[in-house]
Short mmCIF file of C-alpha atoms and ligand atoms in Angstrom, two decimals:
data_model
loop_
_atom_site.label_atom_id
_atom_site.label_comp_id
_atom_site.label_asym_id
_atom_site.label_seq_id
_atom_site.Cartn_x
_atom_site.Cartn_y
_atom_site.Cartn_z
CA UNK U 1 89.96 0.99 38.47
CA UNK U 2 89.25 -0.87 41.53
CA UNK U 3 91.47 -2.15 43.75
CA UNK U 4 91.67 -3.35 47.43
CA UNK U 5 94.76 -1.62 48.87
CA UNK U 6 95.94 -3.94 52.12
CA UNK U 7 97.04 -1.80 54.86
CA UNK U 8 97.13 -5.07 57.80
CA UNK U 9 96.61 -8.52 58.06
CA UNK U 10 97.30 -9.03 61.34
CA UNK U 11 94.77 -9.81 64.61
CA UNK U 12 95.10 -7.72 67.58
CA UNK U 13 98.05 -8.41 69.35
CA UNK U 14 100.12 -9.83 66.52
CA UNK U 15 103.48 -7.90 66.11
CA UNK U 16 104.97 -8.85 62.40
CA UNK U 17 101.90 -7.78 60.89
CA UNK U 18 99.46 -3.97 61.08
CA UNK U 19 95.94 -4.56 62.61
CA UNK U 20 93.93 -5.61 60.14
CA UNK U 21 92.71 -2.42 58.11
CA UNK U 22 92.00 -1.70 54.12
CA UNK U 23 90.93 0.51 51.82
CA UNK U 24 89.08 0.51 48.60
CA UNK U 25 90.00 2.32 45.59
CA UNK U 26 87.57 3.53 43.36
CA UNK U 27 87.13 5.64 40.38
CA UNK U 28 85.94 8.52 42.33
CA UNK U 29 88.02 7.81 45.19
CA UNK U 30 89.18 6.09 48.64
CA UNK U 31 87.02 4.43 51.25
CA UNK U 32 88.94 3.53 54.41
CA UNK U 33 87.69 0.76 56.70
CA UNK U 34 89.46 0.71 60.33
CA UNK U 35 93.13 1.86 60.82
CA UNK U 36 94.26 -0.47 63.30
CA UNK U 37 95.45 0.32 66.37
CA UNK U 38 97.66 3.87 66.67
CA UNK U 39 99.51 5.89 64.18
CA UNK U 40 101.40 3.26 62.33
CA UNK U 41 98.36 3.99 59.99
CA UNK U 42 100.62 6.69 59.45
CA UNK U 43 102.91 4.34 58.01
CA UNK U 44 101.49 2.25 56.38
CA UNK U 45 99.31 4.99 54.39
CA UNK U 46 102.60 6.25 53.75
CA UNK U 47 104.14 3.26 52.23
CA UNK U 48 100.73 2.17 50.83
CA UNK U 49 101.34 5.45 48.58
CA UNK U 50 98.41 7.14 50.23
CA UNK U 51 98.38 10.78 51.13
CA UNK U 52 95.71 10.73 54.41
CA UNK U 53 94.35 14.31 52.62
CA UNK U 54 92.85 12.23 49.49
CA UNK U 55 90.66 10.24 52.74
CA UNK U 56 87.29 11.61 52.91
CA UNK U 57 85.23 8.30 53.88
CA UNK U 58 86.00 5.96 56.31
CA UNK U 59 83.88 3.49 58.03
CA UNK U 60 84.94 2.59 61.74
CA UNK U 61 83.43 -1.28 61.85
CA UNK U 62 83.65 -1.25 65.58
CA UNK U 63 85.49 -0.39 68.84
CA UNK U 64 88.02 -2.43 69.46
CA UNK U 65 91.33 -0.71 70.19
CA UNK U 66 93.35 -2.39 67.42
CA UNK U 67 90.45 -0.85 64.64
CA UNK U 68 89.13 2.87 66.15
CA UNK U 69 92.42 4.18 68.09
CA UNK U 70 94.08 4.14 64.49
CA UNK U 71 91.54 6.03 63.17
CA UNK U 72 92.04 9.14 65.72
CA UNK U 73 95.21 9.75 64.15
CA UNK U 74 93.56 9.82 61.19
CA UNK U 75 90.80 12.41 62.28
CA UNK U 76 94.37 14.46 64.17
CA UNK U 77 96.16 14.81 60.56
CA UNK U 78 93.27 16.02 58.15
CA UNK U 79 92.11 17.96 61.08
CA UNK U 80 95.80 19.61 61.85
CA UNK U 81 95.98 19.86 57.80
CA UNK U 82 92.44 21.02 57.17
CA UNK U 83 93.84 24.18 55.87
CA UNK U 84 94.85 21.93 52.83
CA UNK U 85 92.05 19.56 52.88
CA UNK U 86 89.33 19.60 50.04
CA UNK U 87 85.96 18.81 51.50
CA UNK U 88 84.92 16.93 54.35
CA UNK U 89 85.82 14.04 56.14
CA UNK U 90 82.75 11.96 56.66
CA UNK U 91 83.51 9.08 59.30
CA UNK U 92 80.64 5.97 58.68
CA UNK U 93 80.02 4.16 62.65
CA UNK U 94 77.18 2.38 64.46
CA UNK U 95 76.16 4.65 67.19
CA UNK U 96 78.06 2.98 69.85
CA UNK U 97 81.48 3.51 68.01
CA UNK U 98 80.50 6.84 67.26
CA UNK U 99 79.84 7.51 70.58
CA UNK U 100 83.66 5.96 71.46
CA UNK U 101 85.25 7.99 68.69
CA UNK U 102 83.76 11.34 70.22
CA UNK U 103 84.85 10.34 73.51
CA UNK U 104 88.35 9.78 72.26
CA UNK U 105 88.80 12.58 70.42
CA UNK U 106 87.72 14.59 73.13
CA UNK U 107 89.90 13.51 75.39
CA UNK U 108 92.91 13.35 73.62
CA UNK U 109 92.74 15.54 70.56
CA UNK U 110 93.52 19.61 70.62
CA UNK U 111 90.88 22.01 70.49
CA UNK U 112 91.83 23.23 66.64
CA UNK U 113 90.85 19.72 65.52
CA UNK U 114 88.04 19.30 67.71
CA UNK U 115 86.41 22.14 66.51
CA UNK U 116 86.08 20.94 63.31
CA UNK U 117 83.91 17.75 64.43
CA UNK U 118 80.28 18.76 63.28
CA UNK U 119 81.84 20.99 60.58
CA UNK U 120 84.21 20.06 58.38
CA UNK U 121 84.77 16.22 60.28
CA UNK U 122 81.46 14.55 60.31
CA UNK U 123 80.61 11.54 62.25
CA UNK U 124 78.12 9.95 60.68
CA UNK U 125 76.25 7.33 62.58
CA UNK U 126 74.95 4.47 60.64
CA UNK U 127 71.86 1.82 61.65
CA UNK U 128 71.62 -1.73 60.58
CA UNK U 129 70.96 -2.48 56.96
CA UNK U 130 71.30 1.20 56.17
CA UNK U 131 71.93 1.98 52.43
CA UNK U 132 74.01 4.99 51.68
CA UNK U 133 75.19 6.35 48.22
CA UNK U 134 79.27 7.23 48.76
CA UNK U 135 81.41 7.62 46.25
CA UNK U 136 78.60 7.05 44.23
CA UNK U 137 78.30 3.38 45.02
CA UNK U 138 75.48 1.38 46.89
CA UNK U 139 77.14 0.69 50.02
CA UNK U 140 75.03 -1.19 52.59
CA UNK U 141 75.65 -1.51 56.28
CA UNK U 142 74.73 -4.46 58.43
CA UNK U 143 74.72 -5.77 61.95
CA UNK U 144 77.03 -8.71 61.94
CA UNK U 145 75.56 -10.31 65.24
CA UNK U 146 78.75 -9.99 67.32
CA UNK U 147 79.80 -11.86 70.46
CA UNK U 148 81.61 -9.98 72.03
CA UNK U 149 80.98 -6.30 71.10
CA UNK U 150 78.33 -4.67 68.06
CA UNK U 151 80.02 -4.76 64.93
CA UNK U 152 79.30 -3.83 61.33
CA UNK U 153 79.86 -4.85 58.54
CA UNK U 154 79.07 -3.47 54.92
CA UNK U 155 78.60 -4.89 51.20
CA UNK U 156 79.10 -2.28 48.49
CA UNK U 157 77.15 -3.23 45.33
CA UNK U 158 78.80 -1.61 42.22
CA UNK U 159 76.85 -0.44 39.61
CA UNK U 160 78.55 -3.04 37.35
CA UNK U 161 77.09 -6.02 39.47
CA UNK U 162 80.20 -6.54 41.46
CA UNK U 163 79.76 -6.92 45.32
CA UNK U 164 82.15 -6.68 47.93
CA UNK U 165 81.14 -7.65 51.26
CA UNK U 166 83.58 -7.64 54.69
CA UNK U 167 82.23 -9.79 57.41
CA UNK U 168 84.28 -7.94 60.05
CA UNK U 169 85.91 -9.79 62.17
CA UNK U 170 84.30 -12.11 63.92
CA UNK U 171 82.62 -15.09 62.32
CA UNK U 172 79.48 -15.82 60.07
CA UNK U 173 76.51 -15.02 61.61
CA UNK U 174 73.52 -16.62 59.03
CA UNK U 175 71.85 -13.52 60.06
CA UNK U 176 73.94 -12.01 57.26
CA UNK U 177 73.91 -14.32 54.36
CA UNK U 178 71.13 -11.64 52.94
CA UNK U 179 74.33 -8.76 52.68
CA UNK U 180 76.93 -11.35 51.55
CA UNK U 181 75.50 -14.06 49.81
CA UNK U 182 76.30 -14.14 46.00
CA UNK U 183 79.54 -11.81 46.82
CA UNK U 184 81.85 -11.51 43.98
CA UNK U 185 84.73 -10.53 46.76
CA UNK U 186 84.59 -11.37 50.26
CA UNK U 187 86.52 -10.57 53.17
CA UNK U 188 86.89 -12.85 56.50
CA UNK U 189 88.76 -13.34 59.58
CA UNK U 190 90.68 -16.11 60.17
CA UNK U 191 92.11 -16.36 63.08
CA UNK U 192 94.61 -19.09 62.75
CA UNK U 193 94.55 -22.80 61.00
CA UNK U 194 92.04 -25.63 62.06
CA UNK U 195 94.21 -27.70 62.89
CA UNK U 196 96.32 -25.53 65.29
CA UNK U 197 93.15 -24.51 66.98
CA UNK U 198 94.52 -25.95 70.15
CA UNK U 199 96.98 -23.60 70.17
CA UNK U 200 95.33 -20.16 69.35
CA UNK U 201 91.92 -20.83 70.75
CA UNK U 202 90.16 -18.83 68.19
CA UNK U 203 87.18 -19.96 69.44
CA UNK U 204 87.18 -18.66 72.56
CA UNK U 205 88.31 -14.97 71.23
CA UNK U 206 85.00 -15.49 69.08
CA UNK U 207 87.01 -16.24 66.43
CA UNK U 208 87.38 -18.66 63.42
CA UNK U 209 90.12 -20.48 61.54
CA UNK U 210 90.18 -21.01 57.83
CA UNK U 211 87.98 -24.06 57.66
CA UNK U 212 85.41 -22.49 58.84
CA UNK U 213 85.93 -19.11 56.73
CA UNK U 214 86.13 -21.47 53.92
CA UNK U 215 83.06 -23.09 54.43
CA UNK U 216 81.66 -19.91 54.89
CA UNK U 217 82.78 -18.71 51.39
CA UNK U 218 81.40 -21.84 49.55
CA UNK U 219 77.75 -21.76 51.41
CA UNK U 220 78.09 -17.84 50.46
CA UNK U 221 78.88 -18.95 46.72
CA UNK U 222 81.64 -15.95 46.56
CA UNK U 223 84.10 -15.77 44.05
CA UNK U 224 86.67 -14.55 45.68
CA UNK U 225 87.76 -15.13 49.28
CA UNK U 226 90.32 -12.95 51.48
CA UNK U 227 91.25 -13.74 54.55
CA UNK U 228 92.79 -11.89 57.37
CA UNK U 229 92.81 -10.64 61.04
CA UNK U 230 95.69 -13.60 61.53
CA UNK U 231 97.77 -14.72 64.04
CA UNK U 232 101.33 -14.12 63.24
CA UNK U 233 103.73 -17.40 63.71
CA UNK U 234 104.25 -18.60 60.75
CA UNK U 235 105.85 -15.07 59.06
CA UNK U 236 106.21 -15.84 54.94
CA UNK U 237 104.77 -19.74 55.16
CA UNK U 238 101.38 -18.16 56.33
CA UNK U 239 100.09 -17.76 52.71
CA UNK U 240 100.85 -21.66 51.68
CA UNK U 241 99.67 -23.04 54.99
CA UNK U 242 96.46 -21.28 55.08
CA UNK U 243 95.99 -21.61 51.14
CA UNK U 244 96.91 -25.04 51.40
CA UNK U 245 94.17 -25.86 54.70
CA UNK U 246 91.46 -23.77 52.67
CA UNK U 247 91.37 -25.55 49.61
CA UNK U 248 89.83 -28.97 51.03
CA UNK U 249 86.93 -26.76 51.82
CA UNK U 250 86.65 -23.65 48.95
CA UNK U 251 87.50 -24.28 45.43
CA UNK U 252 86.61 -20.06 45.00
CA UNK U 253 89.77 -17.53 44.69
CA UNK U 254 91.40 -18.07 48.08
CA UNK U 255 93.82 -15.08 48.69
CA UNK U 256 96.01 -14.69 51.96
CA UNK U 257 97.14 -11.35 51.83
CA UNK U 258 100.27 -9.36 53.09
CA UNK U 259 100.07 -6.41 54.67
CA UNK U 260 100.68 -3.59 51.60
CA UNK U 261 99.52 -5.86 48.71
CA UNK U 262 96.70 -4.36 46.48
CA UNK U 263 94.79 -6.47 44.82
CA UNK U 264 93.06 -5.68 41.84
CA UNK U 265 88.90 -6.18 42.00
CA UNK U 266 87.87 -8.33 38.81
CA UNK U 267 85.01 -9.71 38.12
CA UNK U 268 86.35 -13.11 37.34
CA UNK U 269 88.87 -15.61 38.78
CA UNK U 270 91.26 -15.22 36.39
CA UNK U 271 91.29 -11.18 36.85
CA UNK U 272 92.09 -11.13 40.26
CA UNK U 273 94.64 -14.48 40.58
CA UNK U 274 97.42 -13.65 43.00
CA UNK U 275 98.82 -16.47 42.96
ZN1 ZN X 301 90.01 -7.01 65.54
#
């Protein structure tokens, strides 16, 4: 089994979606990758049928409030239920978000979890194009080139030949197309349609709209194409409007997810339809 289990879609400040956040699941287990921005990741494990104490990897791409602050309450519940916790918690950052996490934790966190940072909650900082074996996958971690603050992103290559690659959430950076080209599943912001650009000025947020994640997708030649990280007018339309923009410029798998859906990782188009 693989499957991509949606826990946002939304971008920052958007209110009718979570902060965009996911997690994989794998045959030998969960790998969590940001939690948005406070303890709704509480909820939205919750409804997402996820008990936080079957967590023990999560990567924290960057930080930006509405990715790491989520992922404090995370650390606060394993820690305050370490007692009936197997293992460890291994947290997967760059050194600068490791060095925000620590700082947040310390200040906000109690002592009885804090004490178990370095013991049985491990911070594990993480350097550009970095391979590291978790869950006994090939996960790689890469630099995406950020605007506006350093950001990773990560491709996991499965021992089957599948590769999954999030780009984060800023735009392409060709600087990557070593991690992500050939990607059977891909993962991109999009911040809003092209042609409401005037309105959103993704641009300026170093952001992109779905044209350009599109055309990012075909150049990549990836399979499958999810996008995400959205503003949050256009409530249930948002799936046909942005399907219907991103088709002039990807004939791949285009999926607009909602927050909650899981999609099931296929190798081929017709596995993984969601249409
Ligand atoms: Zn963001």
């Amino acid at each position: 089994m693989r499957e991509l289990i949606v826990l946002g879609t939304g971008n920052a400040q958007a209110v009718n979606y979570y902060n965009t956040c996911f997690a994989l699941r794998l045959d030998e287990g969960l790998f969590l990758v940001d939690a948005g921005g406070g303890n709704g990741i509480l909820t939205q494990l919750r409804k997402a049928e996820i008990d936080f104490l079957d967590i023990h990897h999560m990567l924290v791409t960057h930080a930006h409030s509405d990715h790491l602050l989520g992922a404090i309450w995370v650390i606060r519940m394993i820690g305050q239920n370490i007692k009936n916790y197997d293992g460890d918690f291994t947290i997967y950052a760059h050194d600068e978000a490791a060095s925000a996490i620590k700082t947040i934790c310390s200040l906000t966190l109690p002592g009885s979890v804090l004490k178990l940072i370095g013991d049985r909650i491990n911070i594990k900082e993480i350097t550009n194009g970095e391979s590291l074996e978790v869950l006994d996958e090939s996960f790689t971690f890469f630099d995406i080139c950020s605007g506006k603050m350093k950001q990773f992103g990560f491709s996991a290559r499965f021992r089957d030949g599948m590769i999954f690659t999030c780009l984060g959430d800023e735009p392409f950076s060709e600087g990557c197309r070593v991690y992500a080209e050939g990607s059977t599943w891909l993962t991109s912001e999009a911040f809003c349609l092209y042609r409401e650009r005037d309105i959103f000025k993704p641009y300026e947020k170093h952001h992109s709209t779905v044209r350009e994640a599109c055309e990012t997708a075909a150049a990549l030649s990836a399979a499958n194409l999810v996008l995400w990280h959205t503003e949050d007018s256009h409530d249930s339309k948002r799936k046909k409007l942005y399907q219907d923009e991103g088709r002039a410029y990807y004939d791949g798998n285009l999926i607009v997810p909602e927050d909650l859906d899981v999609i099931q990782l296929g190798h081929r188009l017709s596995d993984s339809k969601l249409l």
